[in-house]
Structure formats: C-alpha cells, structure tokens
XYZ file of C-alpha atoms in Angstrom:
360
model
C -48.129 -4.566 4.767
C -45.157 -6.869 4.024
C -45.651 -8.592 7.378
C -49.331 -9.189 6.641
C -48.468 -10.658 3.253
C -45.894 -12.945 4.832
C -48.350 -13.959 7.548
C -51.049 -14.850 5.048
C -48.650 -16.947 2.986
C -47.622 -19.149 5.883
C -50.860 -19.305 7.835
C -51.474 -22.806 6.546
C -48.185 -23.940 8.016
C -48.464 -22.041 11.264
C -51.970 -22.899 12.388
C -53.384 -26.336 12.951
C -57.033 -26.622 13.845
C -57.110 -29.105 16.674
C -59.791 -30.353 18.977
C -59.436 -28.846 22.406
C -61.257 -31.832 23.818
C -61.657 -35.146 22.055
C -65.072 -35.551 23.643
C -66.626 -32.468 22.072
C -66.613 -30.715 18.712
C -64.983 -27.441 19.770
C -61.958 -26.483 17.716
C -59.246 -24.021 18.714
C -56.461 -22.651 16.537
C -52.953 -23.428 17.779
C -49.608 -22.040 16.692
C -47.100 -24.627 15.582
C -44.002 -23.764 17.612
C -42.190 -26.744 16.131
C -42.688 -25.275 12.657
C -41.214 -21.976 13.844
C -38.215 -23.724 15.415
C -37.634 -25.845 12.311
C -37.759 -22.735 10.144
C -35.253 -20.952 12.391
C -32.956 -23.981 12.257
C -33.185 -24.261 8.468
C -33.075 -20.571 7.583
C -30.907 -19.079 10.327
C -29.039 -21.468 12.627
C -27.596 -24.070 10.261
C -26.570 -21.463 7.650
C -24.895 -19.373 10.379
C -23.020 -22.391 11.726
C -21.945 -23.383 8.218
C -20.792 -19.853 7.411
C -18.829 -19.736 10.662
C -17.028 -22.973 9.850
C -16.204 -21.717 6.353
C -14.940 -18.382 7.706
C -12.716 -20.101 10.268
C -11.310 -22.472 7.641
C -10.524 -19.475 5.429
C -8.902 -17.693 8.375
C -6.791 -20.744 9.135
C -5.666 -21.027 5.516
C -4.624 -17.377 5.473
C -2.823 -17.649 8.819
C -0.964 -20.811 7.794
C 0.074 -19.137 4.522
C 1.307 -16.118 6.414
C 3.160 -18.174 9.035
C 4.913 -20.042 6.215
C 5.638 -16.922 4.154
C 5.550 -13.838 6.373
C 5.210 -10.826 4.110
C 2.931 -7.823 4.181
C 0.659 -9.142 1.420
C -0.031 -12.349 3.319
C -0.473 -10.410 6.545
C -3.117 -8.218 4.938
C -4.873 -11.366 3.700
C -4.833 -12.860 7.211
C -6.193 -9.622 8.658
C -9.021 -9.592 6.116
C -9.952 -13.177 6.923
C -9.854 -12.399 10.645
C -12.452 -9.664 10.181
C -14.719 -12.036 8.256
C -14.329 -14.728 10.906
C -15.045 -12.258 13.720
C -18.347 -11.301 12.121
C -19.225 -14.954 11.504
C -18.470 -15.697 15.166
C -20.848 -12.933 16.242
C -23.553 -14.305 13.973
C -23.488 -17.677 15.749
C -23.443 -15.879 19.111
C -27.154 -15.258 18.551
C -27.614 -19.031 18.806
C -25.337 -19.610 21.775
C -28.120 -21.554 23.449
C -28.914 -24.937 24.914
C -26.106 -27.496 24.851
C -23.876 -25.056 22.965
C -24.008 -22.553 25.796
C -23.598 -25.318 28.365
C -20.229 -26.041 26.726
C -19.215 -22.354 27.069
C -18.697 -22.397 23.328
C -18.781 -18.661 22.688
C -16.145 -18.082 25.358
C -13.915 -20.700 23.747
C -14.245 -18.980 20.376
C -14.079 -15.312 21.359
C -13.159 -14.397 24.918
C -12.177 -10.779 25.463
C -10.667 -8.397 26.439
C -7.374 -9.873 25.329
C -4.391 -10.289 27.684
C -1.337 -8.961 25.770
C 1.068 -9.418 28.677
C 0.186 -13.102 28.995
C 0.480 -13.658 25.248
C 3.875 -11.975 25.013
C 5.074 -13.911 28.056
C 4.010 -17.172 26.424
C 5.848 -16.326 23.210
C 9.017 -15.271 25.032
C 9.274 -17.997 27.654
C 7.700 -21.210 26.352
C 8.109 -23.605 23.480
C 5.095 -22.924 21.298
C 3.612 -26.276 20.324
C 0.069 -27.244 19.407
C -0.408 -28.956 22.764
C 0.840 -25.890 24.604
C -1.518 -23.539 22.761
C -4.443 -25.915 23.253
C -3.764 -25.843 27.013
C -4.054 -22.042 27.206
C -7.174 -20.198 28.433
C -9.396 -18.765 25.666
C -8.244 -15.160 26.126
C -4.742 -16.249 25.157
C -5.602 -18.172 21.990
C -9.088 -17.352 20.651
C -10.275 -14.696 18.197
C -9.226 -11.896 20.549
C -5.679 -13.218 20.833
C -5.360 -13.539 17.071
C -6.653 -10.001 16.638
C -3.999 -8.670 18.977
C -1.197 -10.554 17.239
C -2.292 -9.625 13.717
C -3.315 -6.000 14.331
C -1.496 -4.599 17.377
C 0.870 -2.410 15.311
C 0.942 -1.218 11.702
C 1.430 -3.747 8.910
C 5.153 -3.193 8.440
C 6.034 -3.387 12.131
C 3.768 -6.371 12.766
C 5.285 -8.196 9.802
C 8.825 -7.620 11.060
C 7.886 -9.014 14.468
C 6.603 -12.202 12.866
C 9.589 -12.492 10.547
C 11.919 -12.290 13.539
C 10.122 -14.835 15.716
C 9.310 -18.432 14.850
C 7.548 -18.699 18.212
C 5.244 -15.843 17.223
C 4.465 -17.487 13.906
C 3.763 -20.799 15.618
C 1.494 -19.054 18.105
C -0.872 -17.811 15.409
C -0.552 -21.073 13.500
C -1.758 -23.201 16.404
C -4.311 -20.656 17.612
C -5.958 -20.744 14.185
C -5.934 -24.551 14.201
C -7.627 -24.502 17.601
C -10.418 -22.378 16.129
C -10.833 -24.836 13.256
C -11.325 -27.619 15.767
C -13.975 -25.558 17.560
C -15.796 -24.744 14.322
C -15.818 -28.408 13.358
C -17.119 -29.296 16.799
C -19.954 -26.769 16.545
C -20.924 -28.033 13.115
C -21.033 -31.567 14.490
C -23.243 -30.490 17.417
C -25.933 -28.987 15.182
C -25.583 -31.114 12.050
C -28.099 -33.869 11.189
C -25.085 -36.011 10.264
C -23.485 -35.381 13.680
C -25.006 -35.037 17.144
C -28.098 -33.511 15.496
C -28.907 -31.026 18.234
C -30.992 -29.335 15.532
C -33.482 -32.184 15.754
C -33.380 -32.218 19.555
C -33.923 -28.461 19.612
C -36.941 -28.591 17.307
C -38.623 -31.586 18.919
C -37.851 -31.025 22.586
C -40.821 -31.551 24.880
C -39.221 -29.567 27.689
C -41.316 -26.742 29.148
C -40.467 -23.581 31.069
C -36.919 -22.281 31.008
C -35.716 -25.329 29.080
C -38.253 -24.973 26.275
C -36.576 -24.440 22.907
C -38.547 -21.303 22.071
C -37.607 -19.885 25.466
C -33.942 -20.646 24.701
C -34.195 -18.987 21.293
C -35.746 -15.833 22.722
C -33.202 -15.696 25.539
C -30.411 -15.939 22.976
C -31.657 -12.725 21.387
C -32.104 -11.008 24.744
C -28.617 -12.095 25.801
C -26.907 -10.575 22.785
C -28.712 -7.260 23.378
C -27.797 -7.277 27.057
C -24.194 -8.161 26.294
C -23.984 -5.378 23.725
C -25.391 -2.810 26.104
C -23.323 -3.760 29.154
C -20.093 -5.376 27.994
C -19.503 -4.006 24.514
C -20.535 -0.403 25.170
C -21.384 0.325 28.806
C -18.320 -0.945 30.618
C -15.687 0.457 28.229
C -17.507 3.816 28.190
C -17.956 4.047 31.961
C -21.732 3.790 31.723
C -22.259 0.627 33.787
C -21.790 0.654 37.585
C -18.607 2.706 37.213
C -17.811 5.944 35.407
C -14.255 4.777 34.692
C -13.552 4.846 30.958
C -11.391 1.977 29.680
C -10.955 1.693 25.882
C -9.079 -1.597 26.355
C -12.385 -3.238 27.280
C -13.869 -2.750 23.812
C -14.289 -5.980 21.912
C -12.074 -5.450 18.871
C -9.943 -2.332 19.432
C -6.863 -3.420 17.456
C -8.748 -4.046 14.209
C -11.298 -1.225 14.652
C -14.067 -3.798 14.155
C -16.088 -3.133 17.318
C -18.852 -1.142 15.612
C -19.045 -3.574 12.693
C -19.605 -6.371 15.210
C -22.371 -4.439 16.977
C -24.013 -3.687 13.646
C -23.872 -7.385 12.757
C -25.416 -8.206 16.146
C -28.432 -6.064 15.287
C -28.763 -7.666 11.873
C -28.586 -11.159 13.350
C -31.283 -10.275 15.902
C -33.483 -8.917 13.121
C -32.898 -12.010 10.978
C -33.824 -14.356 13.818
C -36.848 -12.323 14.928
C -38.349 -11.725 11.485
C -36.817 -14.757 9.695
C -37.602 -13.101 6.343
C -37.888 -16.280 4.241
C -39.540 -18.451 6.861
C -41.507 -18.514 10.081
C -40.206 -16.128 12.728
C -40.984 -14.776 16.154
C -42.875 -11.981 14.440
C -45.372 -14.503 13.104
C -46.001 -15.858 16.588
C -46.551 -12.318 17.852
C -49.149 -11.705 15.152
C -50.848 -14.995 15.984
C -51.112 -14.023 19.662
C -52.027 -10.367 19.258
C -53.688 -10.252 15.821
C -51.634 -7.105 15.328
C -48.324 -5.956 13.866
C -47.865 -3.305 16.571
C -45.205 -5.118 18.590
C -43.353 -6.184 15.458
C -43.235 -2.613 14.241
C -41.830 -1.531 17.600
C -39.231 -4.304 17.386
C -38.136 -3.154 13.934
C -38.007 0.475 15.060
C -35.966 -0.360 18.171
C -33.458 -2.406 16.180
C -33.188 0.361 13.580
C -32.667 2.940 16.340
C -29.667 0.986 17.623
C -28.262 0.616 14.118
C -28.688 4.349 13.494
C -26.930 5.082 16.781
C -24.034 2.879 15.680
C -23.858 4.662 12.332
C -23.779 8.037 14.103
C -20.392 7.156 15.606
C -17.813 8.203 13.031
C -14.605 6.918 14.628
C -13.605 3.539 16.125
C -15.513 2.722 19.295
C -12.426 2.668 21.534
C -11.767 6.265 20.466
C -15.414 7.316 20.463
C -15.957 6.472 24.132
C -13.524 9.318 24.836
C -14.093 11.707 21.938
C -17.760 11.166 20.977
C -19.336 10.716 24.395
C -22.797 11.936 23.388
C -23.053 9.516 20.474
C -21.814 6.596 22.578
C -24.239 7.446 25.387
C -27.066 7.502 22.860
C -26.008 4.067 21.599
C -26.046 2.773 25.167
C -29.531 4.240 25.711
C -30.891 2.736 22.494
C -29.528 -0.685 23.419
C -31.216 -0.388 26.817
C -34.507 0.579 25.171
C -34.274 -2.480 22.927
C -33.394 -4.690 25.897
C -36.357 -3.426 27.930
C -38.691 -4.014 24.999
C -37.558 -7.640 24.796
C -37.401 -8.171 28.570
C -40.770 -6.564 29.361
C -43.165 -6.101 26.439
C -42.290 -9.147 24.366
C -41.482 -11.363 27.334
C -44.900 -10.712 28.827
C -46.819 -11.279 25.612
C -44.919 -14.439 24.690
C -44.906 -15.854 28.251
C -41.118 -16.063 28.236
C -38.923 -16.661 31.266
C -35.797 -14.514 31.102
C -32.823 -16.526 32.336
C -29.237 -15.525 33.079
C -27.218 -13.502 30.602
C -23.489 -13.400 29.983
C -23.329 -10.334 32.227
C -25.037 -11.798 35.290
C -22.817 -11.657 38.337
C -20.419 -9.102 36.843
C-alpha cells in the first residue's frame, strides 16, 4: 500500500504525455528517467558524498589529535571516528559509477585486505613524510591501513606502540590527510560548484552500457556481487576454493565487517526505493503496473539483513565457528544478486557490465 501511495503522489512528475508521432494525435505515456536520476542525485548521491566528506574530516581531526597527544582517550576517539568513516565510505560505494569508478576511487579510499608486513616495513625503514605516504599503494595508506594501525592490538598496547614511535604517529597522520584529499576530490567531482558530474549524470544522452540509469543499476548489482564474493565467499571458502582465510574479511581488526555489510543492504534499499523521491521501484511499477517485483526486492534485501543479524560473533570468527549462518548469508546474497541480474535486469532492459570481482 505504501508503494502505491508513493506512486500516486509522484505520477505527475514521473509521466509526461508525449506525442509518439508529431504527424498524428496518438499519445503515449513515457517515464521520465531524468527525473528519477535527478531525484537519486538530490536524495541519495549528494547527501552520501557530503556525509562521507564530513566523516573523513572528523576522522582526520581525531587522528591528528591522537598523533599530537597519544593517550588512550584520544585513541578511542580516533577508533570511533574510523568506524563512522568506514560506514560512510561504504555508503558512497553504492555510487562508485561513471567517472568516479573510472578513477578507481573506491580502491583509493578503501583497498583491502590490508598488508601489515608492508606497513610495518615502511614504519621501520623509511622516513615517514607526507610525500612518502602519498606515494604508497592504497592498501598501505587507505581506510584498511588505518584500521590495522588503530585496532591491531588492545587499546593499551596500541597506545604504547604509538607513544614509542614518531614514525608510527606520522604514518596515521599523513594517511588520514590523504583520505581528506580524496574526500574533497570526490565532493568536487559531484558538486554543482565543482566538476558537476551530477549534472552530467542526470542529463547524459548516452545509451546502452553508458546510460546513466544503467550505471546506477550496475552500481547496486556490483555492491551485491562484491558482498557475496569478496566480503563473504572468499574469506569463508565458498568461492572457487574451500580454503578459509579470516584475514580476507574486510574489517577484521575493528570487528566492523558485519556492520559494513548491513550498511550495504541499507544503501541498496535507499537507492532502489528512494523513500522521499523517485526511485527504481517507481520505474518498475510504471513498466509492470505491479508492485510484485518491488516486494520481492524488499524481501530479498531483508533476507540478507536477517542473515547478517543471525551471525552473533565477528565475521572473521564466524566463518570458522558459525559456518551454517555464514553459508546462509552467502546464499541470501546470491539470491539477491540473481534477482537483480536476471529478473530486474530483464524487465528494465539493463546491460550488466563488469563488477569489482571480474577476473578474480
């Protein structure tokens, strides 16, 4: 019922009665894809990008405070801000599309699994300057690297390590600054006062795989596929190999892996249903004159979320000690992926392009 109410409220915006042929009087209803894209930009993309920038600025402030005054209170504050920034980074991952994806932006922000040996080698053997940190590959300086440095041991032991090493303090200081630069860059890409990719995205006349709606849909499919394969399947030995490797989980040091997956599902739901605007669900209703597919979408997303909630310990532990629950999560993610890749793709005439797992 709520979907029907929403649909009726925005019908005037969604549908334009246009002449199918200027030479006759036949009229056909058309769905305004541009209106959908503008609504997604206004209600989902720009707020997510803004929240990410704010979260990264807050993380940087906390890290700089801790690097200047390394005590357990400041370390706990930095850890808290890291968790908030990690979730904000996953929220923008939903919109890792178009020119943003072409720049490998998500990899620059959050490339994992982390490489502890490389990080420790850098700290021990090099002068840690801003230029040096900027020259490092993402796995050695992005969100994953900061997680390792801030969370790899308990608070007291981690704090002592930072107190005893100026190089270690400088490493987190410049890694956080690098993330600020990336957040500012992303804001500039999308912002109307910057490169204004938001306007390009909404008004693009490209068709096929380059069409903006196709990019938006593929962004959602990609995050599902990445969750199923990289975040759950590979660590749990459920993808191509039965080898279990907890170190492959996304955020094992902070025990944030399941929170990130849960946020992924919420971000997919927000983009699909766009509760306060025009969403993919409205286009589905326009095409099918039915809520059936939307109800399946909601049920599939909820099934994944319920499977996440059924895991009662951190994911890196659960892949060993709660195998049944983790396998169920993997299966529910695959069911959601198939629904997007088959049922919705077919009805919306979408072309599924490469995902972050292609070629692995």
